[in-house]
Amino acid sequence: MRSSRTSPRVRLAALLAGAVTVGALVTAGTTTAHAADTPLRDLAAARGKAMGTAVTGSKLTGTYGDIAGAQFNWLTPGNAMKWESVEPTRGSHNWAEADQIVAFAEAHDQDVRGHTLVWHSQNPGWLANGSWTPAQLSTLMNDHIALEVGRYKGRVAAWDVVNEPFNEDGTYRQTLWYNGLGSGYIAQALTAARAADPAAKLYINDYNVEGVNAKSTALYNLVKSLKEQGVPIDGVGLQAHLILGQVPATLQQNIQRFADLGVDVAITELDIRMNLPADSAKLAQQAADYKAVMNACLAVTRCTGVTVWGFTDSDSWIPSTFPGQGAATPYDDNYAPKPAYRAIVEALGGTSTPPTGACTAVYSVTSQWNTGFTGQVKISCAGAALSGWKAGWTFGAGQKLTSVWNANCTQTGATVSCANASYNGTVPDGGSVTFGFNGSWSGSNPVPSVTLG
Ligand code: XIL
């Protein structure tokens, strides 16, 4: 696997993402502070864990793309690799979105979870509605796996080979595959996937198997028997589509019992839904729930990491699938990190900064003469304090700082980076800190946008 990440990159694009500049008069600009926490992927990598998200290929530009690239080190295509997406018409394949997501992941030094090869849902009509002999089904399944896994050989680190094989009571789900091939379809699918890419980690993935219960025990018994038979199985995916306040108390114990079988465990589709509208009490409970899931994974060495099923509420399947419910992900509809995001940061050992929008920086030119000017940046906070601040900007017309007071600034080319002085590092909730500078200019002296961190 390509998942060793000892020196993760900090992604400037994402640090800048979401910055909004409002020019006021000719001399002032305002920038909204945004999350300046160490990216989740870096915190997770430092703990030896993956932090992933499901993504929609068409959205991987702008702020969505910036966050997906900067914050996560694993990506799962939310729909793009499902059978109905890749072979809508028999024999006619469409790999466009899947290819795009894999290329995006490679460009951002991310691993891909392939999702999913053999499932009862989101199959193309021709397959789902066809009438097949067992021999035909067997060939269809083998060929599909060989083609899809083969296409991404060496580029997809882990596959959800079989998805959702069990009923709630632990019996096998009656599906196209089970009904035609019996429970042996699972071993057959795993064997075909191993043949197509020996290096990919092969998973069985299901929901409502997070705690110890009848369904997870059936999955446990299956994995145990597959291991005993020498069938290639590397991991178990616990989807974790959870309900607010209902993280199973036995989550860690359950992860551990699978790990003790000698397989990896991944939280593959985490979201925590609530009845809408969200309010601060629900968001606080959700944060506690996210932290509990993170902590359970962190506590078990063989838990490889956590993937959220969409990182923003604007890209979550919950509202359309569970009417009246939503707000299930770590970022709100407008990409502002929610308390759940900060809970993940804290669980991973990072320090979380104030909510986005709590602090603003206003740059103004307070006086200007033929070749010089005096300016200032005022950082104000409302709703949370800021401790240990950084402020940066890029001059747009060749301006140069000549002296600075109440901050430590360096200028490299057009780029200015400032940090607090020893005595003014805290901007209190409801208060402000101002630092000033002299500079030179010629031609024009436009106001830059300031990024707070
Ligand atoms: C969901 C997608 O997020 C939706 O966009 C789609 O309409 C339905 O499927 N378990 C899984 C995922 O394994 O593939 C599902 O994804 C969510 C439940």
Short mmCIF file of N, CA and C and ligand atoms in Angstrom, two decimals, residues 78-79 82 115-116 119 122 163-164 205 207 239 241 269 309 317, ligand 1:
data_model
loop_
_atom_site.label_atom_id
_atom_site.label_comp_id
_atom_site.label_asym_id
_atom_site.label_seq_id
_atom_site.Cartn_x
_atom_site.Cartn_y
_atom_site.Cartn_z
N GLY A 78 -18.35 7.97 -3.59
CA GLY A 78 -19.65 7.72 -2.96
C GLY A 78 -20.54 6.82 -3.81
N ASN A 79 -20.49 7.00 -5.11
CA ASN A 79 -21.30 6.19 -6.03
C ASN A 79 -20.54 5.73 -7.27
N LYS A 82 -19.82 2.00 -8.18
CA LYS A 82 -20.88 0.98 -8.08
C LYS A 82 -21.22 0.45 -9.47
N HIS A 115 -15.35 1.17 -3.73
CA HIS A 115 -16.66 0.87 -3.15
C HIS A 115 -17.69 0.83 -4.25
N THR A 116 -18.31 -0.21 -4.49
CA THR A 116 -18.21 -1.56 -3.93
C THR A 116 -18.47 -2.55 -5.06
N TRP A 119 -22.97 -6.29 -4.41
CA TRP A 119 -23.98 -5.68 -3.51
C TRP A 119 -25.34 -5.99 -4.07
N GLN A 122 -28.04 -0.69 -6.08
CA GLN A 122 -27.35 0.10 -7.10
C GLN A 122 -26.65 -0.77 -8.14
N ASN A 163 -20.66 -5.95 -0.04
CA ASN A 163 -21.32 -4.94 0.77
C ASN A 163 -22.65 -5.48 1.29
N GLU A 164 -22.85 -5.33 2.58
CA GLU A 164 -24.15 -5.57 3.22
C GLU A 164 -24.71 -6.98 3.00
N ASN A 205 -18.07 -5.26 4.09
CA ASN A 205 -18.54 -4.00 4.67
C ASN A 205 -20.03 -4.14 4.99
N TYR A 207 -23.57 -2.42 7.63
CA TYR A 207 -24.07 -1.42 8.59
C TYR A 207 -24.76 -2.11 9.75
N GLN A 239 -19.76 0.36 8.64
CA GLN A 239 -20.19 1.60 7.97
C GLN A 239 -20.39 2.74 8.97
N HIS A 241 -23.35 4.33 10.03
CA HIS A 241 -24.38 5.35 9.80
C HIS A 241 -25.18 5.43 11.10
N GLU A 269 -18.05 4.52 6.71
CA GLU A 269 -19.09 5.43 6.18
C GLU A 269 -19.70 6.27 7.31
N TRP A 309 -18.95 9.68 5.59
CA TRP A 309 -19.72 9.49 4.35
C TRP A 309 -20.20 10.85 3.86
N TRP A 317 -26.01 11.97 2.01
CA TRP A 317 -27.17 11.21 1.51
C TRP A 317 -28.33 11.22 2.50
C1 XIL B 1 -25.41 5.95 -0.80
C2 XIL B 1 -24.94 7.20 -1.53
O1 XIL B 1 -24.33 8.07 -0.63
C3 XIL B 1 -26.13 7.88 -2.18
O2 XIL B 1 -25.72 8.98 -2.97
C4 XIL B 1 -26.89 6.88 -3.04
O3 XIL B 1 -28.06 7.50 -3.56
C5 XIL B 1 -27.27 5.66 -2.23
O4 XIL B 1 -26.11 5.10 -1.67
N1 XIL B 1 -24.31 2.19 2.47
C6 XIL B 1 -23.40 2.15 1.46
C7 XIL B 1 -23.28 3.29 0.52
O5 XIL B 1 -22.61 1.20 1.38
O6 XIL B 1 -22.91 2.89 -0.76
C8 XIL B 1 -24.54 4.10 0.47
O7 XIL B 1 -24.28 5.26 -0.32
C9 XIL B 1 -25.00 4.46 1.85
C10 XIL B 1 -25.29 3.24 2.65
#
